[in-house]
Amino acid sequence: MLSMRTAYVAVYDTLADWEIGHLTVELRTGRFTGQPWKVVTVAESAEPVTTMGGLRIVPDMVLAELEPEDGDLLVLAGSGQWDDGGGDAFAKMAQRFLDHGVPVAAICGATAGLARAGILDERRHTSAAKEYLQATGYQGSDNYVDERAVVDGDLITAGPDSPVQFARATLERLGLADEKKLDAYEGVFHRADPAAYPVLVG
């Protein structure tokens, strides 16, 4: 029996709940992939955080204890901290994950944090808009792709309006589902296509 893989989810005040909900549900349950993962929340301190939706999360562990080689994915959601210039500790951890060949999935404001850290300069990526990232002063504009989600090696990025595509792209990068099932997944949860449901659950 294969050991359960681990996804580390960064949590911080004003975390944008909706942006990572699709992804974390599919990882934890494995309901369409048959491969449930362990989902572990990580914060800078052991104190509870409150999401943008008002949910209170008690972190499973603190960032200082995290080692990239212990996991299989790092997930970074948007939050007010990124637009306020914060999140440096998580951006540094993202670089460590990438250096170890462990995928990083970042959505919305988290992409701005990665941009400030120089992580997007040489990688294809997307976000809310090119102008949003240009405001960080980053040097990666030529690698910006106007798509809902982009995968470049171990980095997955998406904008705030694309939580389903973010989940799909990450599941694809992790090799958890084939193209047919991923198309059906997007069909059900993004397009509300009833014809896609039998394919998804079949």
PDB file of C-alpha atoms in Angstrom, residues 63-70 74 89-104 114 119 123 154:
ATOM      1  CA  LEU A  63       6.575  27.297   9.536  1.00  0.00           C
ATOM      2  CA  ALA A  64       9.921  26.963  11.327  1.00  0.00           C
ATOM      3  CA  GLU A  65       9.295  23.203  11.647  1.00  0.00           C
ATOM      4  CA  LEU A  66       8.553  22.672   7.972  1.00  0.00           C
ATOM      5  CA  GLU A  67      11.057  20.870   5.769  1.00  0.00           C
ATOM      6  CA  PRO A  68      10.328  20.648   2.015  1.00  0.00           C
ATOM      7  CA  GLU A  69      11.546  17.060   1.774  1.00  0.00           C
ATOM      8  CA  ASP A  70       8.806  16.002   4.209  1.00  0.00           C
ATOM      9  CA  LEU A  74       2.920  23.618  -0.770  1.00  0.00           C
ATOM     10  CA  ALA A  89       8.563  33.910   5.122  1.00  0.00           C
ATOM     11  CA  PHE A  90       6.166  31.890   3.007  1.00  0.00           C
ATOM     12  CA  ALA A  91       7.735  33.112  -0.236  1.00  0.00           C
ATOM     13  CA  LYS A  92      11.129  31.986   1.056  1.00  0.00           C
ATOM     14  CA  MET A  93       9.662  28.606   1.935  1.00  0.00           C
ATOM     15  CA  ALA A  94       8.169  28.375  -1.560  1.00  0.00           C
ATOM     16  CA  GLN A  95      11.650  28.896  -2.994  1.00  0.00           C
ATOM     17  CA  ARG A  96      12.984  26.119  -0.765  1.00  0.00           C
ATOM     18  CA  PHE A  97      10.243  23.758  -1.964  1.00  0.00           C
ATOM     19  CA  LEU A  98      11.018  24.537  -5.589  1.00  0.00           C
ATOM     20  CA  ASP A  99      14.737  24.104  -4.964  1.00  0.00           C
ATOM     21  CA  HIS A 100      13.953  20.619  -3.627  1.00  0.00           C
ATOM     22  CA  GLY A 101      11.777  19.768  -6.636  1.00  0.00           C
ATOM     23  CA  VAL A 102       8.555  19.858  -4.618  1.00  0.00           C
ATOM     24  CA  PRO A 103       5.581  21.553  -6.335  1.00  0.00           C
ATOM     25  CA  VAL A 104       4.207  24.901  -5.163  1.00  0.00           C
ATOM     26  CA  LEU A 114       6.309  35.132  -5.260  1.00  0.00           C
ATOM     27  CA  ILE A 119      10.393  33.437  -8.138  1.00  0.00           C
ATOM     28  CA  ARG A 123       8.938  30.945 -14.985  1.00  0.00           C
ATOM     29  CA  ASP A 154       6.896  22.548 -10.255  1.00  0.00           C
TER      30      ASP A 154
END
